[in-house]
Protein backbone atom coordinates (compact mmCIF):
# COMPACT_ATOMS: atom_id res chain seq x y z
CA UNK A 1 0.00 0.00 0.00
CA UNK A 2 3.00 2.34 0.08
CA UNK A 3 2.62 3.06 -3.63
CA UNK A 4 -0.69 4.88 -3.04
CA UNK A 5 1.02 7.17 -0.53
CA UNK A 6 3.87 7.81 -2.95
CA UNK A 7 1.46 8.65 -5.78
CA UNK A 8 -0.26 11.27 -3.61
CA UNK A 9 3.13 12.76 -2.85
CA UNK A 10 3.79 13.07 -6.59
CA UNK A 11 0.48 14.88 -7.05
CA UNK A 12 1.43 17.38 -4.35
CA UNK A 13 4.74 18.07 -6.13
CA UNK A 14 2.99 19.24 -9.31
CA UNK A 15 3.39 22.73 -10.65
CA UNK A 16 -0.18 24.07 -10.19
CA UNK A 17 0.15 25.95 -13.49
CA UNK A 18 0.53 22.71 -15.48
CA UNK A 19 -2.51 22.08 -17.67
CA UNK A 20 -1.58 19.41 -20.24
CA UNK A 21 -0.28 16.27 -18.55
CA UNK A 22 1.18 13.11 -20.09
CA UNK A 23 1.72 9.93 -18.11
CA UNK A 24 4.26 7.69 -19.87
CA UNK A 25 4.74 4.01 -18.97
CA UNK A 26 1.29 4.55 -17.52
CA UNK A 27 0.36 0.91 -16.97
CA UNK A 28 -3.17 0.84 -15.62
CA UNK A 29 -3.15 4.60 -15.04
CA UNK A 30 -3.08 4.88 -11.25
CA UNK A 31 -0.57 7.73 -11.18
CA UNK A 32 -2.41 9.81 -13.76
CA UNK A 33 -5.74 9.18 -12.06
CA UNK A 34 -4.28 10.23 -8.70
CA UNK A 35 -3.02 13.46 -10.25
CA UNK A 36 -6.42 14.20 -11.78
CA UNK A 37 -8.27 13.38 -8.54
CA UNK A 38 -5.95 15.83 -6.78
CA UNK A 39 -7.03 18.59 -9.17
CA UNK A 40 -3.82 18.66 -11.20
CA UNK A 41 -4.10 19.64 -14.86
CA UNK A 42 -7.04 19.95 -17.23
CA UNK A 43 -5.96 17.56 -20.01
CA UNK A 44 -4.72 14.09 -19.11
CA UNK A 45 -3.17 11.60 -21.53
CA UNK A 46 -1.95 8.08 -20.69
CA UNK A 47 0.53 6.19 -22.85
CA UNK A 48 2.16 2.79 -22.50
CA UNK A 49 3.91 0.29 -24.74
CA UNK A 50 1.85 -2.55 -23.21
CA UNK A 51 -1.68 -2.37 -24.58
CA UNK A 52 -3.06 -5.07 -22.21
CA UNK A 53 -2.07 -2.89 -19.24
CA UNK A 54 -3.95 0.07 -20.69
CA UNK A 55 -6.97 -2.14 -21.36
CA UNK A 56 -6.87 -3.30 -17.74
CA UNK A 57 -6.80 0.35 -16.65
CA UNK A 58 -9.83 1.09 -18.82
CA UNK A 59 -11.66 -1.95 -17.49
CA UNK A 60 -10.73 -1.76 -13.81
CA UNK A 61 -9.87 1.88 -13.10
CA UNK A 62 -12.10 3.85 -15.46
CA UNK A 63 -9.04 5.16 -17.30
CA UNK A 64 -10.90 5.50 -20.58
CA UNK A 65 -13.55 7.75 -19.03
CA UNK A 66 -11.17 9.80 -16.89
CA UNK A 67 -8.34 10.38 -19.36
CA UNK A 68 -8.62 12.61 -22.43
CA UNK A 69 -6.50 10.14 -24.36
CA UNK A 70 -5.19 6.59 -23.93
CA UNK A 71 -2.42 5.82 -26.41
CA UNK A 72 -0.41 2.68 -27.04
CA UNK A 73 3.08 4.11 -27.50
CA UNK A 74 6.74 3.41 -26.81
CA UNK A 75 8.19 6.07 -24.51
CA UNK A 76 11.35 5.93 -26.61
CA UNK A 77 9.32 6.99 -29.69
CA UNK A 78 6.41 9.10 -28.50
CA UNK A 79 3.77 9.96 -31.15
CA UNK A 80 3.32 13.54 -29.96
CA UNK A 81 4.50 16.83 -31.41
CA UNK A 82 7.29 18.85 -29.84
CA UNK A 83 6.28 21.07 -26.91
CA UNK A 84 2.92 19.31 -26.40
CA UNK A 85 2.76 19.03 -22.60
CA UNK A 86 3.36 21.08 -19.47
CA UNK A 87 4.19 18.05 -17.34
CA UNK A 88 5.18 14.43 -17.85
CA UNK A 89 4.69 11.76 -15.20
CA UNK A 90 6.37 8.39 -15.04
CA UNK A 91 5.88 5.94 -12.20
CA UNK A 92 8.14 2.90 -11.93
CA UNK A 93 8.50 2.61 -15.70
CA UNK A 94 11.90 3.94 -16.67
CA UNK A 95 13.65 0.79 -15.43
CA UNK A 96 11.85 -1.08 -18.22
CA UNK A 97 13.12 1.05 -21.10
CA UNK A 98 15.63 -0.57 -23.40
CA UNK A 99 17.38 2.78 -23.90
CA UNK A 100 16.92 5.13 -20.94
CA UNK A 101 18.62 8.05 -22.68
CA UNK A 102 16.31 7.80 -25.70
CA UNK A 103 13.30 7.82 -23.40
CA UNK A 104 14.50 10.91 -21.53
CA UNK A 105 15.23 12.71 -24.81
CA UNK A 106 11.71 11.94 -26.03
CA UNK A 107 10.17 13.14 -22.78
CA UNK A 108 12.23 16.32 -23.04
CA UNK A 109 11.10 16.80 -26.65
CA UNK A 110 7.36 16.68 -25.89
CA UNK A 111 7.68 18.97 -22.86
CA UNK A 112 7.24 22.70 -23.33
CA UNK A 113 9.97 25.12 -22.23
CA UNK A 114 9.92 25.21 -18.46
CA UNK A 115 7.91 21.97 -18.41
CA UNK A 116 8.09 19.58 -15.48
CA UNK A 117 9.09 15.91 -15.32
CA UNK A 118 8.07 14.00 -12.20
CA UNK A 119 9.64 10.56 -11.88
CA UNK A 120 8.68 8.10 -9.16
CA UNK A 121 11.13 5.21 -9.31
CA UNK A 122 13.14 2.48 -7.63
CA UNK A 123 16.81 3.29 -8.22
CA UNK A 124 19.87 1.19 -7.57
CA UNK A 125 21.01 1.76 -3.99
CA UNK A 126 24.15 3.88 -3.84
CA UNK A 127 24.70 4.11 -0.08
CA UNK A 128 26.48 1.09 1.35
CA UNK A 129 24.65 1.15 4.67
CA UNK A 130 21.30 0.93 2.87
CA UNK A 131 22.19 -1.98 0.61
CA UNK A 132 21.54 -4.71 3.20
CA UNK A 133 18.21 -3.47 4.67
CA UNK A 134 16.72 -2.33 1.37
CA UNK A 135 17.96 -5.47 -0.38
CA UNK A 136 16.44 -7.70 2.31
CA UNK A 137 13.12 -5.87 2.20
CA UNK A 138 12.81 -5.98 -1.56
CA UNK A 139 14.19 -9.47 -2.19
CA UNK A 140 12.64 -11.29 0.78
CA UNK A 141 9.81 -9.34 2.40
CA UNK A 142 8.10 -7.97 -0.71
CA UNK A 143 7.94 -11.33 -2.59
CA UNK A 144 6.61 -13.00 0.57
CA UNK A 145 3.89 -10.37 0.94
CA UNK A 146 3.19 -10.70 -2.77
CA UNK A 147 2.49 -14.41 -2.31
CA UNK A 148 0.37 -13.86 0.79
CA UNK A 149 -1.64 -10.83 -0.31
CA UNK A 150 -1.59 -10.96 -4.09
CA UNK A 151 -0.98 -14.64 -4.73
CA UNK A 152 1.88 -13.78 -7.10
CA UNK A 153 5.29 -13.83 -5.42
CA UNK A 154 7.38 -14.25 -8.61
CA UNK A 155 6.04 -10.98 -10.02
CA UNK A 156 7.67 -9.16 -7.12
CA UNK A 157 11.08 -10.79 -7.54
CA UNK A 158 11.48 -8.69 -10.70
CA UNK A 159 11.71 -5.55 -8.55
CA UNK A 160 15.13 -6.12 -6.89
CA UNK A 161 16.52 -7.64 -10.07
CA UNK A 162 15.56 -4.62 -12.19
CA UNK A 163 16.79 -2.20 -9.49
CA UNK A 164 20.18 -3.87 -9.54
CA UNK A 165 20.47 -3.25 -13.27
CA UNK A 166 19.25 0.35 -13.11
CA UNK A 167 21.07 3.63 -12.41
CA UNK A 168 21.53 5.31 -9.04
CA UNK A 169 19.72 8.57 -8.29
CA UNK A 170 22.94 10.52 -8.88
CA UNK A 171 23.51 8.80 -12.23
CA UNK A 172 19.90 9.49 -13.19
CA UNK A 173 20.42 13.19 -12.53
CA UNK A 174 23.38 13.15 -14.90
CA UNK A 175 21.26 11.43 -17.56
CA UNK A 176 18.58 14.10 -17.15
CA UNK A 177 21.07 16.91 -17.61
CA UNK A 178 22.52 15.17 -20.68
CA UNK A 179 18.98 15.01 -22.13
CA UNK A 180 18.62 18.79 -21.80
CA UNK A 181 16.94 19.27 -18.43
CA UNK A 182 18.01 22.05 -16.08
CA UNK A 183 21.04 21.47 -13.89
CA UNK A 184 19.02 21.90 -10.68
CA UNK A 185 17.12 18.66 -10.04
CA UNK A 186 15.09 18.00 -6.89
CA UNK A 187 15.19 14.57 -5.28
CA UNK A 188 12.85 13.50 -2.47
CA UNK A 189 13.42 10.21 -0.65
CA UNK A 190 10.36 8.06 -0.07
CA UNK A 191 10.10 5.61 2.85
CA UNK A 192 13.74 5.46 3.95
CA UNK A 193 15.10 5.35 0.43
CA UNK A 194 13.02 2.49 -0.95
CA UNK A 195 11.74 4.82 -3.69
CA UNK A 196 12.58 8.33 -4.86
CA UNK A 197 10.67 11.19 -6.43
CA UNK A 198 12.83 13.12 -8.89
CA UNK A 199 11.56 16.45 -10.23
CA UNK A 200 13.25 18.13 -13.19
CA UNK A 201 12.42 20.93 -15.62
CA UNK A 202 13.26 21.81 -19.16
CA UNK A 203 14.97 25.15 -19.65
CA UNK A 204 12.59 28.06 -20.16
CA UNK A 205 14.09 28.97 -23.54
CA UNK A 206 15.53 26.74 -26.26
XYZ file of N, CA and C in Angstrom:
618
model
N 0.782 -1.218 0.000
C 0.000 0.000 0.000
C 0.819 1.277 0.000
N 2.158 1.140 0.080
C 2.997 2.338 0.079
C 2.895 3.105 -1.226
N 2.640 2.396 -2.328
C 2.616 3.065 -3.625
C 1.522 4.123 -3.698
N 0.387 3.885 -3.038
C -0.689 4.880 -3.038
C -0.233 6.157 -2.333
N 0.487 6.006 -1.243
C 1.016 7.172 -0.526
C 2.018 7.926 -1.394
N 2.876 7.175 -2.079
C 3.870 7.808 -2.948
C 3.200 8.560 -4.093
N 2.150 7.982 -4.678
C 1.462 8.655 -5.778
C 0.856 9.980 -5.324
N 0.296 10.018 -4.133
C -0.262 11.268 -3.612
C 0.835 12.308 -3.404
N 2.009 11.847 -3.027
C 3.132 12.763 -2.851
C 3.527 13.367 -4.193
N 3.500 12.561 -5.250
C 3.789 13.072 -6.589
C 2.783 14.153 -6.970
N 1.522 13.906 -6.714
C 0.481 14.881 -7.052
C 0.716 16.206 -6.337
N 1.177 16.144 -5.098
C 1.434 17.375 -4.350
C 2.631 18.139 -4.911
N 3.530 17.440 -5.599
C 4.738 18.071 -6.135
C 4.501 18.765 -7.467
N 3.309 18.645 -8.017
C 2.988 19.240 -9.310
C 3.085 20.759 -9.288
N 3.530 21.299 -10.426
C 3.387 22.731 -10.654
C 1.903 23.014 -10.870
N 1.267 23.831 -10.041
C -0.178 24.070 -10.188
C -0.542 24.726 -11.509
N 0.442 25.313 -12.210
C 0.150 25.952 -13.490
C 0.083 24.947 -14.636
N 0.520 23.714 -14.419
C 0.532 22.706 -15.484
C -0.899 22.349 -15.878
N -1.180 22.395 -17.172
C -2.511 22.078 -17.675
C -2.543 20.765 -18.464
N -1.620 20.605 -19.391
C -1.580 19.413 -20.241
C -0.586 18.416 -19.657
N -1.091 17.238 -19.264
C -0.281 16.265 -18.550
C -0.236 14.958 -19.323
N 0.973 14.412 -19.463
C 1.181 13.110 -20.094
C 1.773 12.157 -19.070
N 1.197 10.982 -18.976
C 1.724 9.925 -18.108
C 2.298 8.836 -19.006
N 3.634 8.715 -19.050
C 4.261 7.691 -19.875
C 4.521 6.451 -19.028
N 4.639 5.290 -19.689
C 4.737 4.013 -18.974
C 3.594 3.927 -17.969
N 2.414 4.308 -18.418
C 1.288 4.546 -17.521
C 0.738 3.291 -16.872
N 0.932 2.131 -17.524
C 0.363 0.908 -16.969
C -1.149 0.981 -16.928
N -1.723 0.767 -15.764
C -3.173 0.839 -15.618
C -3.659 2.226 -15.198
N -2.754 3.204 -15.181
C -3.151 4.599 -15.039
C -3.293 5.145 -13.638
N -2.842 4.408 -12.619
C -3.079 4.883 -11.249
C -2.458 6.248 -10.964
N -1.239 6.468 -11.475
C -0.570 7.735 -11.178
C -1.295 8.909 -11.830
N -1.682 8.748 -13.076
C -2.413 9.813 -13.765
C -3.756 10.078 -13.097
N -4.441 9.022 -12.699
C -5.745 9.180 -12.059
C -5.607 9.858 -10.695
N -4.527 9.564 -9.981
C -4.283 10.232 -8.701
C -4.050 11.720 -8.914
N -3.273 12.051 -9.954
C -3.021 13.462 -10.250
C -4.321 14.185 -10.586
N -5.162 13.560 -11.403
C -6.420 14.200 -11.776
C -7.338 14.347 -10.564
N -7.419 13.314 -9.730
C -8.271 13.377 -8.538
C -7.799 14.458 -7.569
N -6.509 14.796 -7.648
C -5.950 15.834 -6.784
C -6.107 17.228 -7.387
N -6.777 17.305 -8.545
C -7.028 18.590 -9.167
C -5.885 19.114 -9.996
N -4.968 18.236 -10.411
C -3.822 18.664 -11.204
C -4.124 18.541 -12.692
N -3.942 19.637 -13.416
C -4.099 19.638 -14.856
C -5.544 19.673 -15.318
N -5.710 19.952 -16.621
C -7.036 19.953 -17.230
C -7.129 18.968 -18.391
N -5.999 18.548 -18.926
C -5.955 17.558 -20.013
C -5.004 16.452 -19.588
N -5.485 15.217 -19.649
C -4.722 14.092 -19.115
C -4.632 12.993 -20.162
N -3.399 12.608 -20.503
C -3.168 11.597 -21.529
C -2.295 10.491 -20.937
N -2.708 9.254 -21.153
C -1.949 8.083 -20.691
C -1.351 7.370 -21.892
N -0.096 6.962 -21.780
C 0.531 6.187 -22.847
C 1.354 5.062 -22.238
N 1.362 3.944 -22.941
C 2.157 2.794 -22.495
C 2.418 1.888 -23.693
N 3.560 1.229 -23.686
C 3.913 0.286 -24.739
C 3.047 -0.972 -24.671
N 2.583 -1.297 -23.449
C 1.851 -2.549 -23.213
C 0.347 -2.296 -23.274
N -0.254 -2.627 -24.398
C -1.682 -2.375 -24.580
C -2.557 -3.131 -23.578
N -2.232 -4.389 -23.212
C -3.062 -5.075 -22.212
C -3.123 -4.345 -20.871
N -2.035 -3.651 -20.485
C -2.070 -2.886 -19.238
C -3.046 -1.720 -19.354
N -3.013 -1.030 -20.482
C -3.953 0.068 -20.690
C -5.387 -0.429 -20.700
N -5.615 -1.580 -21.340
C -6.974 -2.142 -21.356
C -7.437 -2.490 -19.950
N -6.521 -2.997 -19.132
C -6.867 -3.301 -17.738
C -7.217 -2.015 -16.987
N -6.487 -0.928 -17.279
C -6.802 0.349 -16.649
C -8.166 0.868 -17.065
N -8.505 0.677 -18.332
C -9.826 1.089 -18.820
C -10.909 0.251 -18.165
N -10.656 -1.044 -18.048
C -11.663 -1.954 -17.495
C -11.808 -1.796 -15.983
N -10.692 -1.701 -15.270
C -10.726 -1.759 -13.811
C -10.687 -0.403 -13.123
N -10.078 0.600 -13.769
C -9.868 1.885 -13.101
C -10.640 3.041 -13.725
N -11.378 2.773 -14.797
C -12.095 3.854 -15.459
C -11.186 4.801 -16.213
N -10.019 4.304 -16.638
C -9.045 5.163 -17.297
C -9.603 5.771 -18.577
N -10.366 4.987 -19.330
C -10.904 5.501 -20.579
C -11.829 6.676 -20.387
N -12.611 6.658 -19.299
C -13.546 7.746 -19.034
C -12.856 8.962 -18.417
N -11.828 8.712 -17.617
C -11.175 9.802 -16.885
C -10.105 10.514 -17.708
N -9.417 9.789 -18.570
C -8.343 10.383 -19.363
C -8.900 10.973 -20.652
N -8.233 12.004 -21.152
C -8.616 12.610 -22.425
C -8.021 11.853 -23.600
N -7.089 10.966 -23.315
C -6.502 10.138 -24.362
C -5.786 8.960 -23.737
N -5.912 7.792 -24.348
C -5.191 6.587 -23.928
C -4.508 6.050 -25.185
N -3.181 6.073 -25.186
C -2.423 5.823 -26.409
C -1.423 4.702 -26.184
N -1.438 3.711 -27.060
C -0.408 2.679 -27.035
C 0.835 3.227 -27.714
N 1.900 3.441 -26.951
C 3.083 4.106 -27.499
C 4.324 3.731 -26.695
N 5.433 3.631 -27.408
C 6.741 3.409 -26.812
C 7.277 4.753 -26.327
N 7.666 4.827 -25.064
C 8.195 6.070 -24.508
C 9.456 6.514 -25.232
N 10.145 5.584 -25.868
C 11.352 5.934 -26.613
C 11.043 6.519 -27.997
N 9.756 6.442 -28.395
C 9.315 6.987 -29.694
C 7.892 7.511 -29.538
N 7.739 8.587 -28.820
C 6.413 9.102 -28.497
C 5.751 9.730 -29.721
N 4.474 9.444 -29.957
C 3.773 9.958 -31.146
C 3.134 11.323 -30.917
N 3.843 12.211 -30.257
C 3.318 13.541 -29.956
C 4.261 14.597 -30.522
N 3.700 15.741 -30.873
C 4.500 16.832 -31.415
C 5.402 17.429 -30.337
N 6.431 18.131 -30.772
C 7.292 18.852 -29.844
C 6.459 19.834 -29.016
N 6.881 20.042 -27.774
C 6.275 21.065 -26.910
C 4.765 20.862 -26.736
N 4.349 19.623 -26.490
C 2.919 19.314 -26.397
C 2.370 19.338 -24.975
N 3.247 19.214 -23.963
C 2.759 19.029 -22.595
C 3.498 19.937 -21.615
N 2.766 20.288 -20.555
C 3.355 21.078 -19.473
C 4.052 20.200 -18.449
N 3.601 18.967 -18.327
C 4.188 18.051 -17.341
C 4.117 16.625 -17.864
N 5.145 15.857 -17.537
C 5.179 14.431 -17.850
C 5.401 13.664 -16.552
N 4.573 12.653 -16.344
C 4.690 11.758 -15.200
C 5.247 10.419 -15.654
N 5.996 9.780 -14.787
C 6.365 8.385 -15.042
C 6.572 7.710 -13.688
N 5.811 6.658 -13.462
C 5.881 5.943 -12.198
C 6.367 4.522 -12.390
N 7.579 4.256 -11.931
C 8.139 2.902 -11.929
C 8.174 2.285 -13.324
N 8.466 3.119 -14.334
C 8.499 2.606 -15.699
C 9.828 2.760 -16.399
N 10.654 3.691 -15.959
C 11.900 3.944 -16.669
C 12.868 2.774 -16.594
N 12.770 1.973 -15.534
C 13.651 0.790 -15.429
C 13.392 -0.204 -16.555
N 12.220 -0.110 -17.189
C 11.850 -1.078 -18.216
C 12.214 -0.632 -19.628
N 12.759 0.576 -19.770
C 13.124 1.049 -21.096
C 14.409 0.380 -21.567
N 14.419 0.007 -22.848
C 15.635 -0.572 -23.400
C 16.761 0.443 -23.474
N 16.406 1.697 -23.795
C 17.380 2.785 -23.902
C 16.882 3.961 -23.067
N 17.370 4.074 -21.847
C 16.924 5.130 -20.943
C 17.148 6.511 -21.543
N 18.310 6.731 -22.144
C 18.619 8.049 -22.684
C 17.647 8.447 -23.790
N 17.273 7.501 -24.648
C 16.306 7.802 -25.700
C 14.959 8.194 -25.102
N 14.561 7.492 -24.053
C 13.299 7.821 -23.403
C 13.317 9.208 -22.798
N 14.408 9.577 -22.133
C 14.500 10.907 -21.530
C 14.537 11.994 -22.594
N 15.204 11.730 -23.710
C 15.229 12.709 -24.805
C 13.834 12.913 -25.390
N 13.062 11.829 -25.511
C 11.707 11.944 -26.028
C 10.809 12.706 -25.053
N 10.940 12.417 -23.780
C 10.168 13.144 -22.776
C 10.509 14.633 -22.836
N 11.794 14.932 -22.937
C 12.226 16.320 -23.036
C 11.640 16.987 -24.280
N 11.597 16.253 -25.381
C 11.095 16.805 -26.647
C 9.631 17.206 -26.556
N 8.804 16.383 -25.915
C 7.361 16.675 -25.885
C 6.994 17.667 -24.783
N 7.934 17.971 -23.891
C 7.677 18.971 -22.857
C 7.899 20.378 -23.405
N 7.071 21.295 -22.963
C 7.239 22.696 -23.329
C 8.405 23.312 -22.549
N 8.942 24.435 -23.018
C 9.974 25.124 -22.235
C 9.482 25.409 -20.820
N 10.312 25.063 -19.851
C 9.921 25.207 -18.456
C 9.023 24.102 -17.956
N 8.781 23.076 -18.799
C 7.911 21.967 -18.413
C 8.537 21.094 -17.329
N 7.697 20.335 -16.677
C 8.093 19.578 -15.483
C 8.030 18.080 -15.729
N 9.070 17.375 -15.341
C 9.093 15.914 -15.316
C 9.078 15.460 -13.867
N 8.128 14.579 -13.532
C 8.065 14.000 -12.196
C 8.229 12.491 -12.328
N 9.302 11.975 -11.777
C 9.640 10.555 -11.884
C 9.587 9.911 -10.509
N 8.736 8.905 -10.370
C 8.684 8.098 -9.156
C 9.299 6.750 -9.518
N 10.395 6.377 -8.834
C 11.130 5.213 -9.315
C 11.901 4.525 -8.198
N 12.221 3.258 -8.449
C 13.142 2.484 -7.626
C 14.513 2.533 -8.296
N 15.466 3.175 -7.667
C 16.810 3.286 -8.217
C 17.761 2.306 -7.517
N 18.859 2.037 -8.187
C 19.874 1.189 -7.567
C 20.420 1.891 -6.330
N 20.554 1.180 -5.250
C 21.009 1.756 -3.987
C 22.466 2.161 -4.121
N 22.774 3.391 -3.721
C 24.148 3.885 -3.835
C 24.854 3.984 -2.490
N 24.097 3.995 -1.405
C 24.699 4.108 -0.076
C 24.902 2.720 0.512
N 26.131 2.434 0.899
C 26.484 1.088 1.351
C 25.639 0.642 2.533
N 25.364 1.554 3.464
C 24.647 1.153 4.674
C 23.187 0.813 4.398
N 22.682 1.241 3.222
C 21.299 0.934 2.865
C 21.165 -0.351 2.059
N 22.271 -0.831 1.498
C 22.194 -1.985 0.611
C 21.566 -3.199 1.296
N 22.019 -3.507 2.514
C 21.537 -4.709 3.202
C 20.058 -4.599 3.582
N 19.626 -3.528 4.288
C 18.207 -3.475 4.671
C 17.257 -3.344 3.491
N 17.591 -2.490 2.528
C 16.720 -2.333 1.373
C 16.705 -3.608 0.543
N 17.884 -4.216 0.373
C 17.955 -5.466 -0.381
C 17.149 -6.569 0.273
N 17.216 -6.676 1.595
C 16.444 -7.696 2.306
C 14.949 -7.451 2.157
N 14.534 -6.194 2.303
C 13.117 -5.867 2.203
C 12.567 -6.206 0.824
N 13.310 -5.818 -0.210
C 12.806 -5.983 -1.562
C 12.939 -7.414 -2.075
N 13.978 -8.122 -1.658
C 14.193 -9.467 -2.188
C 13.515 -10.548 -1.360
N 13.237 -10.272 -0.087
C 12.642 -11.293 0.780
C 11.234 -10.926 1.241
N 11.091 -9.722 1.807
C 9.810 -9.341 2.400
C 8.747 -9.104 1.331
N 9.095 -8.304 0.305
C 8.097 -7.966 -0.714
C 7.594 -9.202 -1.468
N 8.469 -10.129 -1.939
C 7.940 -11.333 -2.594
C 7.069 -12.177 -1.673
N 7.425 -12.239 -0.378
C 6.607 -13.001 0.568
C 5.226 -12.376 0.701
N 5.182 -11.051 0.859
C 3.889 -10.372 0.944
C 3.116 -10.512 -0.360
N 3.851 -10.513 -1.482
C 3.194 -10.697 -2.770
C 2.489 -12.038 -2.860
N 3.118 -13.083 -2.312
C 2.488 -14.415 -2.308
C 1.288 -14.453 -1.375
N 1.435 -13.810 -0.210
C 0.369 -13.865 0.789
C -0.831 -13.019 0.374
N -0.560 -11.777 -0.047
C -1.636 -10.825 -0.314
C -2.143 -10.937 -1.741
N -1.195 -10.996 -2.686
C -1.588 -10.959 -4.095
C -1.582 -12.298 -4.780
N -1.032 -13.318 -4.119
C -0.977 -14.635 -4.731
C 0.001 -14.735 -5.884
N 0.956 -13.800 -5.968
C 1.880 -13.778 -7.101
C 3.248 -13.314 -6.628
N 3.959 -14.165 -5.902
C 5.291 -13.827 -5.416
C 6.303 -13.582 -6.508
N 6.362 -14.442 -7.560
C 7.379 -14.248 -8.608
C 7.325 -12.881 -9.277
N 6.136 -12.295 -9.389
C 6.036 -10.977 -10.020
C 6.848 -9.945 -9.257
N 6.965 -10.131 -7.939
C 7.673 -9.162 -7.119
C 9.172 -9.421 -7.054
N 9.640 -10.557 -7.507
C 11.080 -10.790 -7.542
C 11.737 -9.969 -8.649
N 10.946 -9.525 -9.621
C 11.480 -8.687 -10.697
C 11.972 -7.351 -10.160
N 11.378 -6.864 -9.083
C 11.710 -5.547 -8.547
C 13.182 -5.435 -8.161
N 13.710 -6.277 -7.243
C 15.127 -6.121 -6.887
C 16.057 -6.421 -8.048
N 15.668 -7.323 -8.925
C 16.518 -7.637 -10.074
C 16.648 -6.436 -10.998
N 15.523 -5.775 -11.289
C 15.563 -4.620 -12.187
C 16.246 -3.429 -11.518
N 16.093 -3.270 -10.206
C 16.791 -2.203 -9.492
C 18.297 -2.369 -9.603
N 18.750 -3.607 -9.478
C 20.183 -3.872 -9.539
C 20.799 -3.537 -10.880
N 19.973 -3.558 -11.923
C 20.473 -3.246 -13.267
C 20.308 -1.766 -13.623
N 19.594 -1.023 -12.780
C 19.252 0.355 -13.111
C 20.317 1.314 -12.580
N 20.126 2.606 -12.850
C 21.069 3.628 -12.410
C 20.773 4.048 -10.974
N 21.747 4.689 -10.338
C 21.528 5.312 -9.042
C 20.825 6.657 -9.260
N 20.367 7.257 -8.180
C 19.721 8.570 -8.288
C 20.699 9.598 -8.857
N 21.936 9.566 -8.383
C 22.936 10.517 -8.880
C 23.176 10.325 -10.378
N 23.313 9.078 -10.813
C 23.507 8.800 -12.230
C 22.296 9.238 -13.058
N 21.110 9.064 -12.489
C 19.895 9.491 -13.186
C 19.892 10.999 -13.396
N 20.328 11.742 -12.391
C 20.419 13.192 -12.530
C 21.347 13.585 -13.664
N 22.441 12.872 -13.808
C 23.377 13.153 -14.898
C 22.723 12.861 -16.250
N 21.958 11.768 -16.319
C 21.264 11.431 -17.565
C 20.243 12.515 -17.916
N 19.559 13.038 -16.908
C 18.584 14.101 -17.149
C 19.260 15.349 -17.712
N 20.360 15.724 -17.128
C 21.067 16.906 -17.615
C 21.578 16.689 -19.043
N 22.046 15.481 -19.327
C 22.517 15.174 -20.683
C 21.378 15.247 -21.701
N 20.149 14.960 -21.240
C 18.985 15.009 -22.135
C 18.463 16.425 -22.335
N 19.008 17.398 -21.592
C 18.622 18.790 -21.795
C 17.851 19.416 -20.656
N 17.660 18.693 -19.561
C 16.937 19.266 -18.431
C 17.852 20.201 -17.651
N 17.248 21.077 -16.856
C 18.012 22.046 -16.078
C 18.966 21.347 -15.118
N 20.026 22.051 -14.766
C 21.037 21.472 -13.892
C 20.490 21.202 -12.490
N 19.564 22.064 -12.034
C 19.016 21.897 -10.683
C 17.875 20.889 -10.711
N 18.089 19.754 -10.051
C 17.119 18.656 -10.036
C 16.785 18.339 -8.579
N 15.506 18.257 -8.268
C 15.086 18.003 -6.895
C 14.812 16.515 -6.680
N 15.363 15.980 -5.612
C 15.190 14.568 -5.280
C 14.580 14.463 -3.892
N 13.496 13.709 -3.768
C 12.846 13.498 -2.471
C 12.798 11.998 -2.179
N 13.386 11.621 -1.058
C 13.421 10.211 -0.654
C 12.069 9.782 -0.121
N 11.636 8.606 -0.526
C 10.363 8.061 -0.073
C 10.607 6.797 0.760
N 10.061 6.789 1.969
C 10.099 5.613 2.846
C 11.518 5.060 2.988
N 12.382 5.876 3.592
C 13.745 5.465 3.948
C 14.572 5.035 2.739
N 14.283 5.617 1.600
C 15.104 5.345 0.432
C 14.667 4.176 -0.412
N 13.513 3.585 -0.112
C 13.024 2.491 -0.954
C 12.707 3.011 -2.348
N 12.066 4.169 -2.411
C 11.740 4.817 -3.690
C 12.175 6.274 -3.618
N 12.214 6.922 -4.792
C 12.576 8.334 -4.861
C 11.644 9.049 -5.834
N 11.343 10.296 -5.506
C 10.673 11.192 -6.425
C 11.713 12.171 -6.943
N 11.877 12.211 -8.260
C 12.834 13.115 -8.888
C 12.059 14.105 -9.746
N 12.246 15.392 -9.497
C 11.560 16.454 -10.231
C 12.585 17.247 -11.025
N 12.337 17.384 -12.322
C 13.247 18.127 -13.192
C 12.430 19.009 -14.124
N 13.084 20.026 -14.697
C 12.417 20.925 -15.622
C 13.268 21.117 -16.876
N 12.568 21.363 -17.980
C 13.264 21.807 -19.164
C 13.621 23.282 -18.995
N 14.603 23.741 -19.734
C 14.971 25.148 -19.649
C 13.830 25.993 -20.213
N 13.724 27.218 -19.762
C 12.587 28.057 -20.157
C 12.697 28.548 -21.597
N 13.909 28.591 -22.128
C 14.095 28.973 -23.538
C 14.985 27.947 -24.212
N 14.723 27.724 -25.521
C 15.527 26.738 -26.263
C 16.130 27.409 -27.505
